[in-house]
């Protein structure tokens, strides 16, 4: 948490409901994904206005690869187009673009565009905009465990030394604080493999608004709701590390 404890330092958003938004209008599902860009803008702007430090958007899960290939290709193209169209503006506003997930799974074009955008904005000190791409919480924990196992097998670590911190520091973005608030749109009430390790003490906020209809006012409603909650992390302190 930052200095103002009523503000979340890190907000995660599960952007859900694009398909239903499109169906309600008699459109193809992909039109729902296309319409999602405006909502992303609103979320980024809103976080900037409220001095949120980190915004993680669940853009593509490890499970989303199972969707029809035309939809997957469309989302990947949308990612490239989003970066191409917005990187100047985000850069000028001090936003640092980052990503989390099995990024090697991404097709070469979008991966290159992402790397370019991350490099270009790496020195910015405003909002960290983190795109979760080919991301799964279980995969992230599994990848951390694999790293730890190989360090143990090389005698660089001993099992008796392992702590919670050993795992946290081997996640994809160890410098990023745990999300204080996770928002999910479209009325579904589950985490769907999003930031599983990091969400242990996150406040959860669910709204019926479909992602393409999500606007700054909806973000502010969630932030206001968060400000009214009392967080105890299971005790008086959150820093137990064993
Ligand atoms: C959930 O809606 C949305 C997704 C699985 C994909 C999210 C993708 C975007 C927001 C566009 C990507 C853009 C960038 C810039 C990375 P759903 O399709 O599951 O909706 P439904 O539950 O109503 O079917």
mmCIF file of C-alpha atoms and ligand atoms in Angstrom:
data_model
loop_
_atom_site.group_PDB
_atom_site.id
_atom_site.type_symbol
_atom_site.label_atom_id
_atom_site.label_comp_id
_atom_site.label_asym_id
_atom_site.label_seq_id
_atom_site.Cartn_x
_atom_site.Cartn_y
_atom_site.Cartn_z
ATOM 1 C CA UNK A 1 0.000 0.000 0.000
ATOM 2 C CA UNK A 2 1.123 3.541 -0.676
ATOM 3 C CA UNK A 3 1.039 6.394 1.787
ATOM 4 C CA UNK A 4 -2.714 6.754 1.465
ATOM 5 C CA UNK A 5 -4.030 3.440 2.775
ATOM 6 C CA UNK A 6 -7.474 4.067 1.299
ATOM 7 C CA UNK A 7 -6.026 3.832 -2.210
ATOM 8 C CA UNK A 8 -4.902 0.546 -3.740
ATOM 9 C CA UNK A 9 -1.293 0.603 -4.962
ATOM 10 C CA UNK A 10 -2.066 -2.223 -7.365
ATOM 11 C CA UNK A 11 -5.360 -2.938 -9.119
ATOM 12 C CA UNK A 12 -5.929 -6.097 -11.176
ATOM 13 C CA UNK A 13 -8.812 -6.346 -13.625
ATOM 14 C CA UNK A 14 -10.347 -9.485 -15.098
ATOM 15 C CA UNK A 15 -11.844 -8.010 -18.258
ATOM 16 C CA UNK A 16 -14.830 -10.276 -18.853
ATOM 17 C CA UNK A 17 -18.005 -10.104 -20.907
ATOM 18 C CA UNK A 18 -16.795 -9.056 -24.357
ATOM 19 C CA UNK A 19 -18.597 -11.963 -26.038
ATOM 20 C CA UNK A 20 -21.877 -11.303 -24.240
ATOM 21 C CA UNK A 21 -21.665 -7.596 -25.042
ATOM 22 C CA UNK A 22 -21.356 -8.440 -28.745
ATOM 23 C CA UNK A 23 -24.094 -11.084 -28.678
ATOM 24 C CA UNK A 24 -26.533 -8.654 -27.087
ATOM 25 C CA UNK A 25 -26.015 -6.438 -30.122
ATOM 26 C CA UNK A 26 -26.199 -9.234 -32.696
ATOM 27 C CA UNK A 27 -22.475 -8.801 -33.439
ATOM 28 C CA UNK A 28 -19.618 -11.277 -33.727
ATOM 29 C CA UNK A 29 -17.689 -11.978 -30.499
ATOM 30 C CA UNK A 30 -14.617 -10.290 -31.932
ATOM 31 C CA UNK A 31 -16.498 -6.991 -32.011
ATOM 32 C CA UNK A 32 -16.696 -7.231 -28.242
ATOM 33 C CA UNK A 33 -12.912 -7.567 -28.076
ATOM 34 C CA UNK A 34 -12.538 -4.623 -30.441
ATOM 35 C CA UNK A 35 -14.786 -2.490 -28.239
ATOM 36 C CA UNK A 36 -12.628 -3.402 -25.214
ATOM 37 C CA UNK A 37 -9.948 -0.917 -26.195
ATOM 38 C CA UNK A 38 -11.968 2.116 -25.067
ATOM 39 C CA UNK A 39 -12.492 0.487 -21.646
ATOM 40 C CA UNK A 40 -8.757 -0.130 -21.343
ATOM 41 C CA UNK A 41 -8.171 3.583 -21.990
ATOM 42 C CA UNK A 42 -10.680 4.512 -19.322
ATOM 43 C CA UNK A 43 -9.098 2.175 -16.784
ATOM 44 C CA UNK A 44 -5.598 3.493 -17.514
ATOM 45 C CA UNK A 45 -6.708 7.118 -17.311
ATOM 46 C CA UNK A 46 -8.704 6.511 -14.163
ATOM 47 C CA UNK A 47 -5.778 4.804 -12.457
ATOM 48 C CA UNK A 48 -3.560 7.724 -13.469
ATOM 49 C CA UNK A 49 -5.997 10.227 -11.990
ATOM 50 C CA UNK A 50 -6.220 8.351 -8.703
ATOM 51 C CA UNK A 51 -2.458 7.700 -8.466
ATOM 52 C CA UNK A 52 -2.760 3.930 -8.588
ATOM 53 C CA UNK A 53 0.796 2.651 -9.118
ATOM 54 C CA UNK A 54 0.150 -0.636 -10.922
ATOM 55 C CA UNK A 55 -2.676 -1.841 -13.143
ATOM 56 C CA UNK A 56 -2.663 -5.469 -14.294
ATOM 57 C CA UNK A 57 -5.111 -6.367 -17.061
ATOM 58 C CA UNK A 58 -5.941 -10.022 -17.673
ATOM 59 C CA UNK A 59 -5.860 -9.848 -21.466
ATOM 60 C CA UNK A 60 -5.229 -13.479 -22.425
ATOM 61 C CA UNK A 61 -5.103 -16.557 -20.238
ATOM 62 C CA UNK A 62 -3.264 -19.837 -20.746
ATOM 63 C CA UNK A 63 -6.738 -21.361 -21.248
ATOM 64 C CA UNK A 64 -7.710 -18.814 -23.938
ATOM 65 C CA UNK A 65 -5.470 -20.649 -26.465
ATOM 66 C CA UNK A 66 -8.278 -23.237 -26.657
ATOM 67 C CA UNK A 67 -10.641 -20.711 -28.260
ATOM 68 C CA UNK A 68 -11.303 -20.902 -32.020
ATOM 69 C CA UNK A 69 -8.114 -20.017 -33.870
ATOM 70 C CA UNK A 70 -9.759 -17.078 -35.681
ATOM 71 C CA UNK A 71 -10.643 -15.497 -32.319
ATOM 72 C CA UNK A 72 -7.141 -16.109 -30.942
ATOM 73 C CA UNK A 73 -5.556 -14.513 -34.036
ATOM 74 C CA UNK A 74 -7.904 -11.565 -33.750
ATOM 75 C CA UNK A 75 -6.970 -10.921 -30.121
ATOM 76 C CA UNK A 76 -3.260 -11.168 -30.991
ATOM 77 C CA UNK A 77 -3.723 -8.647 -33.815
ATOM 78 C CA UNK A 78 -5.652 -6.429 -31.440
ATOM 79 C CA UNK A 79 -2.708 -6.511 -29.047
ATOM 80 C CA UNK A 80 -0.328 -5.352 -31.791
ATOM 81 C CA UNK A 81 -2.758 -2.684 -32.937
ATOM 82 C CA UNK A 82 -3.353 -1.475 -29.386
ATOM 83 C CA UNK A 83 0.382 -1.081 -28.835
ATOM 84 C CA UNK A 84 0.932 0.592 -32.182
ATOM 85 C CA UNK A 85 -1.903 3.065 -31.685
ATOM 86 C CA UNK A 86 -1.310 3.896 -28.041
ATOM 87 C CA UNK A 87 2.370 3.640 -27.266
ATOM 88 C CA UNK A 88 3.113 7.322 -28.051
ATOM 89 C CA UNK A 89 0.331 8.548 -25.871
ATOM 90 C CA UNK A 90 1.089 6.145 -23.020
ATOM 91 C CA UNK A 91 4.760 7.058 -23.214
ATOM 92 C CA UNK A 92 3.997 10.792 -23.074
ATOM 93 C CA UNK A 93 1.870 10.173 -20.008
ATOM 94 C CA UNK A 94 4.722 8.418 -18.241
ATOM 95 C CA UNK A 95 3.109 4.963 -18.399
ATOM 96 C CA UNK A 96 5.484 2.012 -18.248
ATOM 97 C CA UNK A 97 4.188 -0.925 -20.291
ATOM 98 C CA UNK A 98 5.020 -4.333 -18.861
ATOM 99 C CA UNK A 99 3.794 -7.883 -19.327
ATOM 100 C CA UNK A 100 3.385 -11.044 -17.307
ATOM 101 C CA UNK A 101 2.817 -14.603 -18.480
ATOM 102 C CA UNK A 102 4.439 -17.171 -20.742
ATOM 103 C CA UNK A 103 5.377 -14.512 -23.281
ATOM 104 C CA UNK A 104 7.353 -17.000 -25.373
ATOM 105 C CA UNK A 105 3.995 -18.550 -26.353
ATOM 106 C CA UNK A 106 2.932 -15.376 -28.183
ATOM 107 C CA UNK A 107 3.236 -15.269 -31.978
ATOM 108 C CA UNK A 108 6.396 -13.537 -33.135
ATOM 109 C CA UNK A 109 4.774 -10.303 -34.383
ATOM 110 C CA UNK A 110 2.832 -9.352 -31.230
ATOM 111 C CA UNK A 111 5.756 -10.495 -29.066
ATOM 112 C CA UNK A 112 8.122 -8.181 -30.912
ATOM 113 C CA UNK A 113 5.637 -5.284 -30.712
ATOM 114 C CA UNK A 114 5.274 -5.892 -26.999
ATOM 115 C CA UNK A 115 9.028 -6.005 -26.448
ATOM 116 C CA UNK A 116 9.438 -2.775 -28.377
ATOM 117 C CA UNK A 117 6.733 -1.029 -26.330
ATOM 118 C CA UNK A 118 8.237 -2.288 -23.063
ATOM 119 C CA UNK A 119 11.708 -1.130 -24.040
ATOM 120 C CA UNK A 120 10.488 2.244 -25.197
ATOM 121 C CA UNK A 121 8.614 2.952 -21.939
ATOM 122 C CA UNK A 122 11.032 1.203 -19.561
ATOM 123 C CA UNK A 123 12.346 4.399 -17.978
ATOM 124 C CA UNK A 124 8.910 5.920 -17.305
ATOM 125 C CA UNK A 125 7.991 6.404 -13.677
ATOM 126 C CA UNK A 126 4.206 6.724 -13.891
ATOM 127 C CA UNK A 127 1.610 3.959 -13.874
ATOM 128 C CA UNK A 128 2.930 0.442 -14.512
ATOM 129 C CA UNK A 129 0.476 -0.994 -17.038
ATOM 130 C CA UNK A 130 0.936 -4.756 -16.887
ATOM 131 C CA UNK A 131 -0.634 -6.888 -19.602
ATOM 132 C CA UNK A 132 -1.204 -10.480 -18.507
ATOM 133 C CA UNK A 133 -0.724 -12.477 -21.717
ATOM 134 C CA UNK A 134 -0.693 -16.247 -21.969
ATOM 135 C CA UNK A 135 -0.938 -15.897 -18.221
ATOM 136 C CA UNK A 136 -2.103 -18.487 -15.719
ATOM 137 C CA UNK A 137 -1.570 -18.338 -11.975
ATOM 138 C CA UNK A 138 -0.894 -22.068 -11.737
ATOM 139 C CA UNK A 139 1.604 -21.918 -14.616
ATOM 140 C CA UNK A 140 3.347 -19.015 -12.909
ATOM 141 C CA UNK A 141 3.644 -20.963 -9.645
ATOM 142 C CA UNK A 142 4.756 -24.072 -11.557
ATOM 143 C CA UNK A 143 7.446 -22.065 -13.388
ATOM 144 C CA UNK A 144 8.659 -20.680 -10.043
ATOM 145 C CA UNK A 145 8.767 -24.182 -8.541
ATOM 146 C CA UNK A 146 10.748 -25.445 -11.539
ATOM 147 C CA UNK A 147 13.327 -22.696 -11.026
ATOM 148 C CA UNK A 148 13.567 -23.456 -7.337
ATOM 149 C CA UNK A 149 13.890 -27.210 -8.000
ATOM 150 C CA UNK A 150 16.735 -26.624 -10.412
ATOM 151 C CA UNK A 151 18.499 -24.328 -7.911
ATOM 152 C CA UNK A 152 18.106 -27.009 -5.241
ATOM 153 C CA UNK A 153 19.446 -29.671 -7.601
ATOM 154 C CA UNK A 154 22.523 -27.502 -8.233
ATOM 155 C CA UNK A 155 22.970 -27.074 -4.445
ATOM 156 C CA UNK A 156 22.394 -23.313 -4.731
ATOM 157 C CA UNK A 157 19.442 -23.546 -2.336
ATOM 158 C CA UNK A 158 18.587 -25.996 0.393
ATOM 159 C CA UNK A 159 14.982 -27.124 1.043
ATOM 160 C CA UNK A 160 15.192 -26.036 4.681
ATOM 161 C CA UNK A 161 15.926 -22.454 3.594
ATOM 162 C CA UNK A 162 12.782 -22.113 1.469
ATOM 163 C CA UNK A 163 10.318 -19.428 2.562
ATOM 164 C CA UNK A 164 7.291 -17.699 1.070
ATOM 165 C CA UNK A 165 9.772 -15.109 -0.141
ATOM 166 C CA UNK A 166 11.660 -17.775 -2.115
ATOM 167 C CA UNK A 167 8.515 -18.371 -4.158
ATOM 168 C CA UNK A 168 7.493 -14.689 -4.429
ATOM 169 C CA UNK A 169 10.912 -13.739 -5.722
ATOM 170 C CA UNK A 170 10.719 -16.298 -8.529
ATOM 171 C CA UNK A 171 7.350 -15.224 -9.904
ATOM 172 C CA UNK A 172 7.305 -13.436 -13.265
ATOM 173 C CA UNK A 173 7.387 -9.872 -11.855
ATOM 174 C CA UNK A 174 8.832 -10.088 -8.351
ATOM 175 C CA UNK A 175 9.151 -6.320 -7.923
ATOM 176 C CA UNK A 176 5.415 -5.739 -8.358
ATOM 177 C CA UNK A 177 3.446 -5.531 -5.098
ATOM 178 C CA UNK A 178 0.544 -7.928 -4.595
ATOM 179 C CA UNK A 179 -2.751 -6.583 -5.935
ATOM 180 C CA UNK A 180 -4.739 -4.780 -3.260
ATOM 181 C CA UNK A 181 -7.903 -4.877 -5.318
ATOM 182 C CA UNK A 182 -9.090 -7.255 -8.043
ATOM 183 C CA UNK A 183 -12.061 -6.212 -10.145
ATOM 184 C CA UNK A 184 -13.991 -8.639 -12.341
ATOM 185 C CA UNK A 185 -16.632 -7.457 -14.778
ATOM 186 C CA UNK A 186 -19.689 -9.215 -16.237
ATOM 187 C CA UNK A 187 -21.148 -10.706 -13.063
ATOM 188 C CA UNK A 188 -18.896 -13.780 -12.878
ATOM 189 C CA UNK A 189 -17.519 -14.340 -9.397
ATOM 190 C CA UNK A 190 -14.282 -16.251 -9.643
ATOM 191 C CA UNK A 191 -10.571 -15.618 -10.095
ATOM 192 C CA UNK A 192 -10.118 -17.911 -13.117
ATOM 193 C CA UNK A 193 -6.424 -18.526 -12.469
ATOM 194 C CA UNK A 194 -5.539 -14.799 -12.163
ATOM 195 C CA UNK A 195 -2.611 -13.895 -9.867
ATOM 196 C CA UNK A 196 -3.293 -16.897 -7.619
ATOM 197 C CA UNK A 197 -0.260 -16.536 -5.379
ATOM 198 C CA UNK A 198 -0.431 -12.745 -5.206
ATOM 199 C CA UNK A 199 -4.190 -12.534 -4.517
ATOM 200 C CA UNK A 200 -4.054 -14.255 -1.099
ATOM 201 C CA UNK A 201 -5.200 -11.071 0.681
ATOM 202 C CA UNK A 202 -6.626 -9.068 -2.225
ATOM 203 C CA UNK A 203 -9.990 -7.407 -1.893
ATOM 204 C CA UNK A 204 -12.366 -8.665 -4.584
ATOM 205 C CA UNK A 205 -14.905 -6.489 -6.371
ATOM 206 C CA UNK A 206 -17.466 -7.844 -8.809
ATOM 207 C CA UNK A 207 -19.653 -5.776 -11.103
ATOM 208 C CA UNK A 208 -22.339 -6.784 -13.613
ATOM 209 C CA UNK A 209 -21.021 -4.240 -16.117
ATOM 210 C CA UNK A 210 -19.692 -5.971 -19.242
ATOM 211 C CA UNK A 211 -16.080 -5.025 -20.008
ATOM 212 C CA UNK A 212 -16.810 -3.027 -23.211
ATOM 213 C CA UNK A 213 -19.218 -0.861 -21.157
ATOM 214 C CA UNK A 214 -16.683 -0.304 -18.354
ATOM 215 C CA UNK A 215 -15.910 3.396 -17.845
ATOM 216 C CA UNK A 216 -13.907 5.492 -15.419
ATOM 217 C CA UNK A 217 -16.960 5.951 -13.199
ATOM 218 C CA UNK A 218 -17.128 2.168 -12.712
ATOM 219 C CA UNK A 219 -13.472 2.094 -11.726
ATOM 220 C CA UNK A 220 -14.058 4.924 -9.267
ATOM 221 C CA UNK A 221 -17.042 3.055 -7.773
ATOM 222 C CA UNK A 222 -14.723 0.089 -7.175
ATOM 223 C CA UNK A 223 -12.010 2.318 -5.668
ATOM 224 C CA UNK A 224 -14.552 3.995 -3.379
ATOM 225 C CA UNK A 225 -15.853 0.611 -2.280
ATOM 226 C CA UNK A 226 -12.274 -0.489 -1.568
ATOM 227 C CA UNK A 227 -11.634 2.665 0.471
ATOM 228 C CA UNK A 228 -14.477 1.654 2.799
ATOM 229 C CA UNK A 229 -13.104 -1.794 3.545
ATOM 230 C CA UNK A 230 -10.950 -2.733 6.494
ATOM 231 C CA UNK A 231 -7.993 -4.950 5.643
ATOM 232 C CA UNK A 232 -6.426 -7.110 8.297
ATOM 233 C CA UNK A 233 -4.455 -9.677 6.284
ATOM 234 C CA UNK A 234 -5.636 -12.372 8.692
ATOM 235 C CA UNK A 235 -3.924 -10.728 11.649
ATOM 236 C CA UNK A 236 -2.536 -7.341 12.598
ATOM 237 C CA UNK A 237 0.346 -7.590 10.160
ATOM 238 C CA UNK A 238 0.823 -8.934 6.594
ATOM 239 C CA UNK A 239 4.513 -9.707 6.835
ATOM 240 C CA UNK A 240 4.712 -13.301 7.976
ATOM 241 C CA UNK A 241 7.274 -15.078 5.794
ATOM 242 C CA UNK A 242 7.339 -18.759 6.554
HETATM 243 C C1 LIG B 1 -13.257 -11.973 -21.908
HETATM 244 O O1 LIG B 1 -14.462 -11.844 -22.580
HETATM 245 C C2 LIG B 1 -12.188 -11.425 -22.692
HETATM 246 C C3 LIG B 1 -11.117 -12.120 -23.159
HETATM 247 C C4 LIG B 1 -10.913 -13.545 -22.918
HETATM 248 C C5 LIG B 1 -10.108 -11.492 -23.976
HETATM 249 C C6 LIG B 1 -9.754 -10.142 -23.494
HETATM 250 C C7 LIG B 1 -9.230 -9.426 -24.600
HETATM 251 C C8 LIG B 1 -9.291 -8.125 -24.716
HETATM 252 C C9 LIG B 1 -9.874 -7.226 -23.706
HETATM 253 C C10 LIG B 1 -8.751 -7.509 -25.914
HETATM 254 C C11 LIG B 1 -7.260 -7.606 -25.894
HETATM 255 C C12 LIG B 1 -6.725 -6.302 -26.029
HETATM 256 C C13 LIG B 1 -5.495 -5.975 -25.658
HETATM 257 C C14 LIG B 1 -5.072 -4.604 -25.826
HETATM 258 C C15 LIG B 1 -4.555 -6.908 -25.093
HETATM 259 P P1 LIG B 1 -15.151 -13.151 -23.129
HETATM 260 O O2 LIG B 1 -14.806 -13.264 -24.584
HETATM 261 O O3 LIG B 1 -14.792 -14.318 -22.304
HETATM 262 O O4 LIG B 1 -16.644 -12.740 -22.966
HETATM 263 P P2 LIG B 1 -17.876 -13.693 -22.601
HETATM 264 O O5 LIG B 1 -17.566 -14.305 -21.266
HETATM 265 O O6 LIG B 1 -19.020 -12.741 -22.552
HETATM 266 O O7 LIG B 1 -17.986 -14.691 -23.706
#
